Coordinates of C-alpha atoms in Angstrom, one line a residue:
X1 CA 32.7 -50.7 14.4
X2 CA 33.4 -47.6 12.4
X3 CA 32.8 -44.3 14.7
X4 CA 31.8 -40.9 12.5
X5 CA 33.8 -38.6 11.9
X6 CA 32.1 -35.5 11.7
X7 CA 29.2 -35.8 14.5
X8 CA 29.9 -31.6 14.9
X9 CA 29.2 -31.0 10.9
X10 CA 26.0 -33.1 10.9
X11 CA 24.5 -31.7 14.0
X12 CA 25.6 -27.8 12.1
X13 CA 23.8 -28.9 8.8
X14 CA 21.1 -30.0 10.7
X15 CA 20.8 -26.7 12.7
X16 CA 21.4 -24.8 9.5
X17 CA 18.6 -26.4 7.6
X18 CA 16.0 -25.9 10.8
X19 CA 17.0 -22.0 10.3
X20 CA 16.7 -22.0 6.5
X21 CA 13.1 -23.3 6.7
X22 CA 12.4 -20.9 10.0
X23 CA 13.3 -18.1 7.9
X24 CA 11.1 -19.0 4.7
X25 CA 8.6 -19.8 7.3
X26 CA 8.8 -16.4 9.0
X27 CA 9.0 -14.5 6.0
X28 CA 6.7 -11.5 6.3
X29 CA 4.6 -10.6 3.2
X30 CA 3.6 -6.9 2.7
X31 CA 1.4 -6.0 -0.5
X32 CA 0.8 -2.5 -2.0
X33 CA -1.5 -0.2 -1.1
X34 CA -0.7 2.7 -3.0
X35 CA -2.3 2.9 -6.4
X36 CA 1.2 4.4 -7.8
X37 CA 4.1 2.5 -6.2
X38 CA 7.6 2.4 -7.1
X39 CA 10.7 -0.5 -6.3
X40 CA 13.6 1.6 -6.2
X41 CA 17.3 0.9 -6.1
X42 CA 18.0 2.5 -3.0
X43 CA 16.2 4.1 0.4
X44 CA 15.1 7.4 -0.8
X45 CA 12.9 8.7 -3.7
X46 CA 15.8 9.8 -5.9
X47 CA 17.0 6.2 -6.2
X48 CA 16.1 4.6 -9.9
X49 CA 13.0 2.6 -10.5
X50 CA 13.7 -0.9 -10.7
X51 CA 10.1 -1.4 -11.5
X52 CA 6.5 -0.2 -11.1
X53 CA 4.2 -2.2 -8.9
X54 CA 0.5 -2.7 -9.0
X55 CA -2.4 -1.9 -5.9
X56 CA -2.5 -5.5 -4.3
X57 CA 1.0 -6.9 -5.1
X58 CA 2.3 -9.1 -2.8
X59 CA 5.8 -8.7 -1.6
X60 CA 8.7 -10.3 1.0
X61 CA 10.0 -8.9 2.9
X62 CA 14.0 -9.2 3.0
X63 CA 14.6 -6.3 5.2
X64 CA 13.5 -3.0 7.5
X65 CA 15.6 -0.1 7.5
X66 CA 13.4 3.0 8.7
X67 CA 10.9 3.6 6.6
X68 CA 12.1 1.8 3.9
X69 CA 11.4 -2.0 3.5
X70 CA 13.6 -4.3 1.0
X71 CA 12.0 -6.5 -0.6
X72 CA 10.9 -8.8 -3.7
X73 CA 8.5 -9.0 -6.1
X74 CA 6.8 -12.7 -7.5
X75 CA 8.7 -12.1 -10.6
X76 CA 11.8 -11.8 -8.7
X77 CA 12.6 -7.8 -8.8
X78 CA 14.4 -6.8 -5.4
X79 CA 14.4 -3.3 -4.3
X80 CA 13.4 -0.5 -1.9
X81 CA 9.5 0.5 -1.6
X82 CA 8.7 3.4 1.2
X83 CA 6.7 1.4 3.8
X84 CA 3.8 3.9 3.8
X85 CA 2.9 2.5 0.7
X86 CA 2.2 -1.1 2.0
X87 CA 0.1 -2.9 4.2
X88 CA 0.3 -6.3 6.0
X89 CA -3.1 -7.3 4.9
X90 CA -4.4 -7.7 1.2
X91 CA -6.1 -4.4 0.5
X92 CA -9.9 -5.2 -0.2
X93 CA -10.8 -1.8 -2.0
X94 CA -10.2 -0.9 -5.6
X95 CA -7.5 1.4 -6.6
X96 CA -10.7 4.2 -7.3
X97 CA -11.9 3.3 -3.7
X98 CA -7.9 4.3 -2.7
X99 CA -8.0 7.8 -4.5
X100 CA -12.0 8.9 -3.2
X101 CA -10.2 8.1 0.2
X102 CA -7.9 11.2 -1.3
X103 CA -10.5 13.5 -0.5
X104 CA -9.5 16.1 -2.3
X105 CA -9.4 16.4 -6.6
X106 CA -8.4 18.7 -9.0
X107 CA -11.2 18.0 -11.7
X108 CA -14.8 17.7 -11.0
X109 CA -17.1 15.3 -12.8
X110 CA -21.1 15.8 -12.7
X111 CA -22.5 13.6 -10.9
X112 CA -25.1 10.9 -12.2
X113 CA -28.6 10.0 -11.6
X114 CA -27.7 7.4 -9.0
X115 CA -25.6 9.5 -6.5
X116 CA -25.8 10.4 -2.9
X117 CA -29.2 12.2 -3.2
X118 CA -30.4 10.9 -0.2
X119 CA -27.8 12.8 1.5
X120 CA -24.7 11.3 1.7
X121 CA -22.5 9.5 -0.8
X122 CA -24.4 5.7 -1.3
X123 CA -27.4 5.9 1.1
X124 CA -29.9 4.0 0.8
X125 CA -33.8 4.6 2.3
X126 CA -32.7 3.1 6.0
X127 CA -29.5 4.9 5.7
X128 CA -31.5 8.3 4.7
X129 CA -33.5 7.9 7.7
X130 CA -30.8 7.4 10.0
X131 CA -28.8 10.9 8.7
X132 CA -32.5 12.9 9.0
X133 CA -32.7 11.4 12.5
X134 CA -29.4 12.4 14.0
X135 CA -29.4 16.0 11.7
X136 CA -27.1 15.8 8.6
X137 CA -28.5 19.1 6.8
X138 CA -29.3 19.0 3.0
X139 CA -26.8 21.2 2.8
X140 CA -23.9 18.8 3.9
X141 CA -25.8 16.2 1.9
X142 CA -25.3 17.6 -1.4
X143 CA -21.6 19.0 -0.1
X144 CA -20.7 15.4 0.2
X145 CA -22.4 14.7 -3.2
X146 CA -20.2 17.4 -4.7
X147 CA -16.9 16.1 -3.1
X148 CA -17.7 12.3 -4.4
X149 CA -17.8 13.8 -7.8
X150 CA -13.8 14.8 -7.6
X151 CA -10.9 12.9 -9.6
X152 CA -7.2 13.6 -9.3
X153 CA -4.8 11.9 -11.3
X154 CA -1.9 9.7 -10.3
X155 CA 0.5 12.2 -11.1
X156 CA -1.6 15.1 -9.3
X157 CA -0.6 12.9 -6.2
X158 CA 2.8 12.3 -6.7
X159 CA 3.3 15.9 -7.4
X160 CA 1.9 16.9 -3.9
X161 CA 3.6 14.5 -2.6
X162 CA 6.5 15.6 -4.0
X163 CA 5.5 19.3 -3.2
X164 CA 5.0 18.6 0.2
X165 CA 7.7 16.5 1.2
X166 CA 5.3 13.5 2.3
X167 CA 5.5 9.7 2.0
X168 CA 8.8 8.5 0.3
X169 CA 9.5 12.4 -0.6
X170 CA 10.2 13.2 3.3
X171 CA 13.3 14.2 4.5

């Protein structure tokens, strides 16, 4: 009868393999939630652009160091994205529906036929009897009306961003 040699290396590759798959298992996926979104090379915003990534994009997550998460895209891009910009869960809204949650714009657009007239942004008739029941004024009505008609840019945001220190731009 022949005894193994190497009883201690198969039990190790064995071990190392149930690790492997616990770690591709475990993997955490993030995806963006920021309408602009940059991979960088490194953990701050001064760090080059390795690539642009889109409202939605899934990502792994290879590492946590503060703020910052390292991880990779599908196509296989590794880098640094500020971990404001992500979420756990697959973002439902549109990229517009991120920016009206802005609340603020630097250019106004007139607002259409089919706006908030009822008094706030999207009601319908139940809706409109709700908001004259519990007292939402005309006046706030067409205030919200106004503020649903405002656009900003995606460099408008970087810029206060930027300006303000905020997000990736922190110190």
């Amino acid at each position: 009868m022949r005894r193994q040699k190497h009883p201690v290396m198969i039990v190790f590759a064995l071990l190392f393999g149930l690790l492997f798959l616990a770690g591709v298992v475990l993997a955490e996926t993030v995806f963006v939630q920021s309408k602009t979104a940059m991979l960088r090379s490194g953990k701050t915003s001064l760090d080059s652009v390795v690539a642009n990534l889109k409202f939605g994009e899934p990502l792994e997550v290879l590492n946590k160091e503060g703020n910052w998460l390292e991880v990779q895209t599908a196509r296989g891009a590794k880098g640094w994205i500020f971990a404001g910009k992500t979420t756990p869960t697959k973002p439902a809204a549109s990229e517009d529906d991120v920016l009206a949650k802005l609340g603020k714009s630097f250019r106004r657009t007139e607002a259409g036929d089919v706006t908030a007239s009822a008094g706030a942004r999207g009601l319908d008739k139940v809706s409109e009897g709700y908001a004259n029941r519990v007292g939402i004024t005309q006046q706030h009505r067409d205030a919200i009306d106004r503020m649903a008609g405002y656009r900003i840019s995606d460099q408008d945001v970087e810029d206060f961003l930027k300006e303000g220190r905020l997000g990736e731009y922190a110190k």
